[in-house]
Amino acid sequence: MIALIVLAGALSACTAAPPPTPPNIDPVPSETATAAEPDRILIGAESTDVVDENGNVLLSLRYSEDGDEAVAAAVNILGEPQGTHHQDGSNHYPEMDGTSWGGFDIVVNRYSSEAMPTGEARWYKPAFSVQATAASTNGGIAIASVDEIRVGDAFDVAAEGPDTKRVHFDDAFGVRSVALDLPTSFPGIIADAGLELPYGVIAQSDQGSIDITRIVAPSYLFSLA
């Protein structure tokens, strides 16, 4: 009888139900990294940079590099432009093609391949230039010079400082200009010996305005010639 009880206990132990498995719990989804969004366009003497809210450079457009490639890269990060425009060349300016994001333009220079009549080397030829005509693009991206001066800021405040050569007044058209970031480090800014025009970021105020109406780069200030 005792043997039967022991055997029954052994069989019971062998057929005992396994411990319950824990319920399935869905894993908490991990945060996926999102692409940084452009926050500001900063115009400098050698390049224009698109940065995020933390100041990280998302795109650097150097004026010495290919202009069409610069436009394509800008489209990828700024989105489709608001429009384009063309300007024929003249004795003073090359043929130009502009792309606008509303308040911010990239203007590609189409230089003639012809040599100068004198045989002298040509002046420094940036592949493209940029222009700000508003404090932000139509898409809401802020635009400023590298020292945070924007279109709409008071011209006299931007022109403050001991270096009066930074300011130029055009008697013919009444336009005031001030250099914000000078000069570039590109070699051969002006190849013609005896004439140096340091290119950089220039803010302008149209006739009758007390505010900055335009920021362009690379450009030069006539008073520094």
XYZ file of C-alpha atoms in Angstrom:
225
model
C 0.000 0.000 0.000
C 2.797 2.374 0.930
C 4.570 1.478 -2.321
C 1.477 2.398 -4.300
C 1.280 5.784 -2.591
C 4.952 6.520 -3.354
C 4.479 5.497 -6.984
C 1.425 7.710 -7.308
C 3.388 10.626 -5.900
C 6.191 10.070 -8.410
C 3.756 9.967 -11.322
C 2.100 13.130 -10.076
C 5.453 14.914 -9.985
C 6.232 13.881 -13.560
C 2.928 15.137 -14.925
C 2.878 18.489 -13.042
C 1.949 21.491 -15.226
C 4.907 23.699 -16.305
C 5.127 27.179 -14.773
C 2.992 29.743 -16.588
C 4.754 31.788 -19.265
C 4.771 35.562 -18.751
C 2.296 37.495 -20.871
C 3.534 38.974 -24.125
C 4.350 42.661 -23.716
C 4.784 44.799 -26.798
C 8.198 46.499 -26.775
C 8.206 50.250 -26.397
C 9.046 51.678 -29.842
C 12.446 53.365 -29.856
C 12.682 56.972 -30.978
C 13.921 57.105 -34.537
C 16.358 59.811 -35.504
C 14.728 62.461 -37.645
C 16.565 64.505 -40.223
C 17.602 67.914 -38.929
C 15.503 70.750 -40.248
C 17.068 73.947 -41.651
C 16.645 76.822 -39.208
C 18.821 79.672 -40.536
C 20.725 80.739 -43.638
C 23.965 82.493 -42.653
C 25.712 84.576 -45.324
C 29.494 84.813 -44.990
C 32.395 86.187 -47.011
C 33.437 82.804 -48.402
C 30.311 80.697 -48.134
C 26.650 80.693 -47.222
C 25.723 78.030 -44.693
C 22.355 76.487 -43.905
C 22.276 75.479 -40.221
C 19.822 73.749 -37.892
C 18.515 75.179 -34.610
C 21.662 73.998 -32.816
C 23.984 75.700 -35.288
C 25.062 72.505 -37.001
C 25.922 73.114 -40.656
C 23.597 71.148 -42.910
C 24.861 72.659 -46.162
C 27.800 74.915 -46.988
C 27.698 76.741 -50.320
C 31.143 78.019 -51.254
C 31.148 80.731 -53.917
C 34.195 79.227 -55.622
C 32.357 75.961 -56.366
C 29.961 75.074 -59.186
C 26.887 77.305 -59.184
C 24.447 74.827 -60.705
C 25.465 72.217 -58.144
C 24.923 74.793 -55.395
C 21.379 75.416 -56.622
C 20.646 71.681 -56.756
C 21.975 71.174 -53.232
C 19.907 74.101 -51.963
C 16.747 72.668 -53.538
C 17.319 69.414 -51.647
C 17.392 71.174 -48.295
C 15.284 74.326 -48.807
C 12.641 72.762 -51.019
C 11.384 73.810 -54.395
C 12.169 77.458 -55.266
C 9.539 80.135 -55.724
C 10.820 81.054 -59.164
C 13.772 81.684 -61.465
C 15.022 84.696 -63.417
C 17.580 85.430 -66.109
C 19.720 88.457 -66.865
C 21.714 88.963 -70.041
C 25.366 89.843 -69.767
C 26.837 93.321 -70.291
C 30.217 95.039 -70.328
C 30.179 95.052 -66.527
C 28.342 91.870 -65.585
C 28.238 88.294 -66.892
C 25.073 86.533 -67.964
C 23.252 85.395 -64.822
C 20.587 82.867 -63.850
C 18.863 83.343 -60.509
C 16.850 80.951 -58.342
C 14.668 82.402 -55.592
C 13.157 80.974 -52.421
C 11.392 84.251 -51.650
C 13.783 86.523 -49.766
C 16.832 84.425 -50.660
C 18.365 84.040 -54.124
C 21.273 82.118 -55.581
C 22.576 83.779 -58.757
C 24.793 81.664 -61.013
C 27.311 83.618 -63.101
C 27.774 82.559 -66.736
C 31.146 84.044 -67.661
C 32.240 84.530 -71.224
C 35.169 82.379 -72.255
C 36.671 85.254 -74.193
C 39.908 86.732 -72.921
C 40.193 90.377 -71.977
C 41.239 92.595 -74.941
C 44.394 93.629 -73.086
C 45.423 90.026 -72.506
C 45.407 90.616 -68.747
C 44.025 88.085 -66.318
C 40.396 88.528 -65.390
C 39.190 89.628 -61.999
C 38.165 87.190 -59.311
C 35.125 85.369 -60.657
C 32.859 83.768 -58.067
C 30.846 80.923 -59.584
C 27.713 82.298 -57.967
C 26.510 84.862 -55.477
C 23.666 85.004 -52.966
C 21.230 87.766 -52.107
C 18.845 88.305 -49.208
C 15.939 90.708 -49.681
C 13.963 89.685 -46.594
C 14.617 88.426 -43.083
C 13.318 84.959 -43.972
C 12.410 82.770 -46.923
C 8.829 82.112 -47.938
C 9.233 78.820 -46.112
C 10.016 80.599 -42.838
C 13.773 79.969 -42.696
C 15.577 82.961 -41.169
C 18.258 84.722 -43.246
C 21.128 86.736 -41.738
C 24.777 87.583 -42.176
C 27.262 85.612 -40.095
C 27.115 88.346 -37.437
C 23.302 88.050 -37.302
C 22.456 91.245 -39.211
C 19.213 90.938 -41.175
C 17.292 92.774 -43.849
C 15.098 95.261 -41.998
C 17.723 96.105 -39.360
C 18.701 99.761 -39.024
C 21.524 100.606 -41.435
C 23.186 103.067 -39.033
C 23.375 100.414 -36.314
C 25.026 97.944 -38.703
C 27.464 100.666 -39.816
C 28.566 101.596 -36.285
C 32.268 101.241 -35.649
C 35.572 103.102 -35.987
C 36.377 101.826 -39.473
C 34.674 104.381 -41.735
C 36.030 102.578 -44.818
C 33.417 99.906 -44.182
C 30.737 102.346 -45.389
C 30.176 103.674 -48.902
C 27.615 106.150 -50.242
C 26.681 106.065 -53.928
C 26.091 109.684 -54.949
C 24.484 108.715 -58.265
C 21.809 106.380 -56.900
C 21.717 107.280 -53.207
C 22.431 103.728 -52.096
C 24.359 103.231 -48.869
C 26.531 100.142 -48.393
C 28.387 98.672 -45.434
C 30.754 95.722 -45.301
C 29.642 93.079 -42.790
C 32.252 90.365 -43.336
C 35.569 90.959 -45.124
C 37.605 89.734 -46.833
C 37.564 86.386 -48.588
C 40.673 84.239 -48.543
C 40.309 83.197 -52.161
C 43.605 83.605 -54.000
C 43.702 86.254 -56.686
C 40.694 88.301 -55.648
C 41.823 90.767 -58.275
C 44.496 89.435 -60.578
C 45.148 92.857 -62.098
C 48.227 94.189 -60.305
C 47.754 97.415 -58.399
C 44.014 97.016 -57.800
C 42.564 95.118 -54.888
C 38.867 94.847 -54.143
C 38.276 92.666 -51.103
C 35.088 90.729 -51.665
C 32.762 89.868 -48.803
C 29.282 90.353 -47.385
C 27.794 93.773 -48.184
C 24.560 95.191 -46.753
C 22.801 97.912 -48.728
C 20.135 100.475 -48.000
C 18.152 101.863 -50.927
C 17.590 105.563 -51.366
C 15.088 106.903 -48.848
C 15.336 103.906 -46.520
C 16.858 103.921 -43.040
C 16.928 100.128 -42.949
C 18.958 97.469 -44.705
C 17.070 96.419 -47.815
C 19.509 93.895 -49.272
C 22.445 91.701 -48.234
C 24.696 90.344 -51.000
C 27.807 88.158 -51.128
C 30.360 87.958 -52.467
C 30.460 91.607 -53.439
C 32.867 94.475 -52.949
C 32.726 97.957 -51.482
C 33.780 100.727 -53.894
C 35.220 102.805 -51.074
C 37.792 100.063 -50.440
C 39.052 100.076 -54.019
